[in-house]
Structures are given as structure tokens and as C-alpha cells.
Tab-separated table of C-alpha atoms and ligand atoms in Angstrom:
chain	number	residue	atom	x	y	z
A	19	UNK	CA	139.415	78.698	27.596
A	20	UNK	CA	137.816	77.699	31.010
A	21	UNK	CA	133.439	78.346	29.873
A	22	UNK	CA	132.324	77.910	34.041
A	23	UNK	CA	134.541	74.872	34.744
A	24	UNK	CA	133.195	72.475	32.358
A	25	UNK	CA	129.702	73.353	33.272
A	26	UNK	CA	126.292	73.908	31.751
A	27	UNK	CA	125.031	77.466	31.386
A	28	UNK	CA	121.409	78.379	32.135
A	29	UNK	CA	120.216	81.722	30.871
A	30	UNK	CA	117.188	83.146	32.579
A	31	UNK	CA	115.016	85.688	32.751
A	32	UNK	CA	111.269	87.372	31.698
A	33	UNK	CA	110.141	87.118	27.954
A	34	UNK	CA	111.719	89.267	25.446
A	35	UNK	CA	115.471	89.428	27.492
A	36	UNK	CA	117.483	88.156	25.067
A	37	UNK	CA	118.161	84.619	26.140
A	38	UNK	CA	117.567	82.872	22.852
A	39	UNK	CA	119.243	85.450	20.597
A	40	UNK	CA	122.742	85.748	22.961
A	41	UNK	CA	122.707	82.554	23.694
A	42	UNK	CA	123.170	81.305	20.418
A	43	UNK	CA	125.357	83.490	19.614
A	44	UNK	CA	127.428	83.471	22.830
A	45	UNK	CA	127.512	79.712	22.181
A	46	UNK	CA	128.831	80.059	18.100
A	47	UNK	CA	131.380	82.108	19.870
A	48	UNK	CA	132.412	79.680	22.048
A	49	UNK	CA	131.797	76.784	20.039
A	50	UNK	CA	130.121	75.111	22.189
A	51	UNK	CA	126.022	73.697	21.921
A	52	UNK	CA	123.155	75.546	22.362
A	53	UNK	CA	119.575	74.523	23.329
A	54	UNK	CA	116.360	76.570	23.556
A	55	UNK	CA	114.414	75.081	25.931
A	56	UNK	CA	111.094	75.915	24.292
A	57	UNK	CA	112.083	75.020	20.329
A	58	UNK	CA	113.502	71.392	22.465
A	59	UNK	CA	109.696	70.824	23.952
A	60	UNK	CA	108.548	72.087	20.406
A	61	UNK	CA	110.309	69.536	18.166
A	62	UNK	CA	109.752	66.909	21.053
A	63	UNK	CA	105.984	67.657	20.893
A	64	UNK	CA	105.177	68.213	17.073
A	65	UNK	CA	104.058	71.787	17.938
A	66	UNK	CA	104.279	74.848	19.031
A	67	UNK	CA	104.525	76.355	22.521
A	68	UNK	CA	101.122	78.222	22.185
A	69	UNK	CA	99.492	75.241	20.816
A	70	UNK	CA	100.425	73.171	24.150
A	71	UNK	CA	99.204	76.125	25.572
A	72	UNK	CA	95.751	76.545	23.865
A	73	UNK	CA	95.444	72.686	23.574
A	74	UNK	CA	96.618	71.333	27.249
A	75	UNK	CA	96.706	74.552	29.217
A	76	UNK	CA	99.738	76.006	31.619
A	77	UNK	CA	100.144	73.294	33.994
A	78	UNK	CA	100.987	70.470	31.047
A	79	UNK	CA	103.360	73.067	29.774
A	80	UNK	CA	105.061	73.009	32.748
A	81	UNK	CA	105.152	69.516	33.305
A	82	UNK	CA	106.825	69.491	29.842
A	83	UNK	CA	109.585	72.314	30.753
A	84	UNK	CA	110.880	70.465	33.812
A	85	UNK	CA	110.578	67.215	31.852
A	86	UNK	CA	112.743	68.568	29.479
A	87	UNK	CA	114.967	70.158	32.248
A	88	UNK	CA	115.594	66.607	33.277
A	89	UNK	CA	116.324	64.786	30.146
A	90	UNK	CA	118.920	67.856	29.276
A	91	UNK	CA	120.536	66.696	32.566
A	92	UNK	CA	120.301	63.251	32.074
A	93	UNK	CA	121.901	63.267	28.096
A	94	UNK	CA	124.172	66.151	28.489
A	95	UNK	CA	127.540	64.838	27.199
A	96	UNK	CA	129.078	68.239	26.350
A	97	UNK	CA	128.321	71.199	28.524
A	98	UNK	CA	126.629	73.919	26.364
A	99	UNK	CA	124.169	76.807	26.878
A	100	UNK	CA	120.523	76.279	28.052
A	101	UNK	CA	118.531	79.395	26.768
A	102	UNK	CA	115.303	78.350	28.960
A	103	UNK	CA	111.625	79.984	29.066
A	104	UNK	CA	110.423	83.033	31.113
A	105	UNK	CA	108.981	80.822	32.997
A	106	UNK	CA	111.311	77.859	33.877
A	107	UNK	CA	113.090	78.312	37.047
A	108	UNK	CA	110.197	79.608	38.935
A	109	UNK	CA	108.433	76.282	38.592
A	110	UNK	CA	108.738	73.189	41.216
A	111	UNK	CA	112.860	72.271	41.379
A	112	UNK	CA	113.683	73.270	38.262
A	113	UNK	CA	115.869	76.233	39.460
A	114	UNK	CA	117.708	74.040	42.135
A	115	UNK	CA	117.806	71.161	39.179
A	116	UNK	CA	119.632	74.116	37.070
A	117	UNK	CA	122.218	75.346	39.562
A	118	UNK	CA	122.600	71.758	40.255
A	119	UNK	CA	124.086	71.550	36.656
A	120	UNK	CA	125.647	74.291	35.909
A	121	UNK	CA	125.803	78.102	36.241
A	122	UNK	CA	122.744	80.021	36.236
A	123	UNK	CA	122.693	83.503	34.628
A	124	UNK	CA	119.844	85.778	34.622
A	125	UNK	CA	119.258	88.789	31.503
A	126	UNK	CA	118.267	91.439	33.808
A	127	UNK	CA	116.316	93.729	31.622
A	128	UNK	CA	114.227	97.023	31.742
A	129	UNK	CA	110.137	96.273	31.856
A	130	UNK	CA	110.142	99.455	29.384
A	131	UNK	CA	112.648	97.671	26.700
A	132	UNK	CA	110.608	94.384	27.087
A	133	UNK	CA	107.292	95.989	27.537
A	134	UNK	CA	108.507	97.668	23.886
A	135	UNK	CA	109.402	94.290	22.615
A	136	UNK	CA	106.743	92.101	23.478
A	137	UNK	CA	104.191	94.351	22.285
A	138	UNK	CA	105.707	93.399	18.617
A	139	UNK	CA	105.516	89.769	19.949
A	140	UNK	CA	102.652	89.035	21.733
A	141	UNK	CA	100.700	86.642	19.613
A	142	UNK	CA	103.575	83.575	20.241
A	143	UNK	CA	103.511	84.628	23.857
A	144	UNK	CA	100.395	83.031	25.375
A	145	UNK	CA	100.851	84.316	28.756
A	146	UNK	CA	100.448	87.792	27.308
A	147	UNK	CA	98.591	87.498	24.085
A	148	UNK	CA	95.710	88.580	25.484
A	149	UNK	CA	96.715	90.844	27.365
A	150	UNK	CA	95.653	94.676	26.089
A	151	UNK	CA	98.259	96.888	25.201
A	152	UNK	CA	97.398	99.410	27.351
A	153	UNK	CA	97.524	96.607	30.377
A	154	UNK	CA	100.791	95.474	29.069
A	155	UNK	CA	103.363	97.401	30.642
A	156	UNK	CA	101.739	96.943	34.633
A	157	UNK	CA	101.230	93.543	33.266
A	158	UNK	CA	104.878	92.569	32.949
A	159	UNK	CA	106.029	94.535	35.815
A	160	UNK	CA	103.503	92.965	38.316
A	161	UNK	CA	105.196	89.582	37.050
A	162	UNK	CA	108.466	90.891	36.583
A	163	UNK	CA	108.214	91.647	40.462
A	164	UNK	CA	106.718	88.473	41.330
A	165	UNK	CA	109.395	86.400	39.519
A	166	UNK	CA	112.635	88.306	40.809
A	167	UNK	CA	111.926	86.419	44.056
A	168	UNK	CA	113.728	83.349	41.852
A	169	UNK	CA	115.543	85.125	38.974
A	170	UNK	CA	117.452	86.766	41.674
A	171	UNK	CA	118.304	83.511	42.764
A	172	UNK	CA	121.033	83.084	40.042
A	173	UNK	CA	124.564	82.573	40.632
A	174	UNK	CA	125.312	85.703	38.343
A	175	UNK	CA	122.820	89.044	37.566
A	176	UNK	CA	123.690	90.279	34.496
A	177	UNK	CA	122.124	93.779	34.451
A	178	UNK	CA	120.696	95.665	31.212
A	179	UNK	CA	124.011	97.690	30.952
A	180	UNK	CA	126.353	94.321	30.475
A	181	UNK	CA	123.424	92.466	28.394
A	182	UNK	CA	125.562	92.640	25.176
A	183	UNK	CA	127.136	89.818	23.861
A	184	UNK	CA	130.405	90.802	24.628
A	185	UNK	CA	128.925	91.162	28.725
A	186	UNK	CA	127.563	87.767	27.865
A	187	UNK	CA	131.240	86.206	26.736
A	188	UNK	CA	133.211	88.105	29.702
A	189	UNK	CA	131.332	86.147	32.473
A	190	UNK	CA	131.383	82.818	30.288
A	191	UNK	CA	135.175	83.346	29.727
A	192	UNK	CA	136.497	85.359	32.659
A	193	UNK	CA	137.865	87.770	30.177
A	194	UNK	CA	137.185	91.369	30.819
B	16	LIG	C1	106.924	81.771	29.253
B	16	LIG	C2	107.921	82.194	28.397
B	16	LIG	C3	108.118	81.634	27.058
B	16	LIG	C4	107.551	80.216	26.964
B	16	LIG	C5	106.140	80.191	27.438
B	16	LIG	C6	105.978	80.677	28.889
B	16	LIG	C7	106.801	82.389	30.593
B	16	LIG	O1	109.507	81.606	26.733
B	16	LIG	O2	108.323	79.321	27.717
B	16	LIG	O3	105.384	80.991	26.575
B	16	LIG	O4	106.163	81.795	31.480
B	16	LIG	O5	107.383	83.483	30.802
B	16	LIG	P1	110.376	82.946	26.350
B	16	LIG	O6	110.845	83.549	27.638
B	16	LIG	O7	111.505	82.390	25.546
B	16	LIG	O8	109.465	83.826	25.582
């Protein structure tokens, strides 16, 4: 089996996609490792995302993310999948530090589903936790629109039709 040449694979895309959930299971699959970029910064840190947040504000969080970004490149022995945050390639180089790697693959999902599922979710999501519910769903498309401009930017779109895991596996593998 040929997973993208050797390569790493970076799954993007908005909060609530999927990235952490197909990712590690694409990766079981495959047998090959998976990282979360956030639970990564978490264990490096001693806490959680929304305590870097609250604590240090957005801008340290960042700084954190593309630190991370970095050290994955710099210690990756065995190519694996990178489930990274909502967030990650539309900060400083990070996206061209990802393609650089590996293949970049963005969850393309409806602002409806994830409007549905981060409304369950919204107190581990600081950039929306205080948002109102009833601001929620213009909320997350405003920035859904605003972040396409680099989440189109990946090498493959995979849109909400092909999200399964099975979509997920056919690009990784070539089988379809
Ligand atoms: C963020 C998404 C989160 C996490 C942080 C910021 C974002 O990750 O990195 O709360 O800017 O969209 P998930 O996409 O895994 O929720």
C-alpha cells in the first residue's frame, strides 16, 4: 500500500469536521501514527487548549500550534496523520510548512452539520464559547468564509458527501 508516497497527511478544516475522529481511525486502518495537534500542545503544556486560551490568550496559542507544527516536522521518523486545529493552517507558514511535508486534506463540511455539532460542544471551543446560540450559525459561516481563502488551499477537498471514512481511506490509498 502506497499512503501519499511515504508522506505525512495533514487533515484540515473548521471545528467540528471530523478531523480528530477519522483521522484516528483512518490511521488504525492503515496502521500507521496519528497525532492531534491540539491533545500534542495539551500534553506538551500540562493543560488544556481553553486554559492556554483563558490563561495566555489567542496569539500564545498560536505561537504554540506552529511550534508544534515544527517539532512534528523536525521528529517525524514515520509518516503518519496530522489531525490539526480549525485554526492551524491559516496562521503565519504553517500551511506552506504542511504541504511542505506532506499532503494536505481539507474535511469540507456543511456550516448547518457543524453549526449542529458545535452547539453540543461549545464550552471546549474558546473561539465560540461565548458565542450565543442564536449568533452561532452566522458566526461560523462568517469564519467559515473567511478561512476557505486557505482551506481551499489544500492539495485535496474532500467534500461532505466523501467525508466517511471509507472517502477518507480511498484518497489515502488510491483505492476506489
Ligand atoms: C481552533 C480550533 C480548535 C483548537 C482551538 C482553536 C480554531 O481545534 O485548535 O480551539 O481556531 O478553529 P478543533 O478544530 O480540533 O476544534
Amino acid at each position: 500500500m502506497d499512503v501519499s508516497r511515504g508522506r505525512m497527511i495533514f487533515l484540515i478544516g473548521f471545528m467540528g469536521a471530523g478531523k480528530t475522529t477519522l483521522g484516528r481511525h483512518a490511521a488504525r486502518r492503515l496502521n500507521i501514527p496519528f497525532t492531534d495537534l491540539d491533545e500534542y500542545i495539551e500534553a506538551q503544556q500540562g493543560c488544556k487548549v481553553q486554559d492556554i486560551f483563558a490563561e495566555k490568550g489567542e496569539a500564545a496559542f498560536r505561537a504554540l500550534e506552529a511550534a508544534a507544527l515544527q517539532e512534528i516536522h523536525h521528529s517525524s521518523a514515520t509518516p503518519g496523520i496530522i489531525a490539526t486545529g480549525g485554526g492551524t493552517p491559516c496562521y503565519g507558514d504553517n500551511l506552506l510548512m504542511m504541504k511542505q511535508m506532506g499532503r494536505v486534506i481539507y474535511l469540507r463540511q456543511d456550516p448547518a452539520i457543524l453549526t449542529g455539532r458545535l452547539r453540543e460542544h461549545k464550552a471546549e471551543r474558546p473561539l465560540v464559547a461565548q458565542v450565543p446560540d442564536a449568533e452561532l450559525g452566522a458566526f461560523i459561516r462568517d469564519l467559515i468564509t473567511k478561512r476557505e481563502a486557505w482551506y481551499m488551499q489544500a492539495d485535496v477537498v474532500l467534500e461532505r458527501g466523501s467525508l466517511g471514512l471509507e472517502g477518507l481511506l480511498e484518497q489515502l490509498t488510491g483505492n476506489s
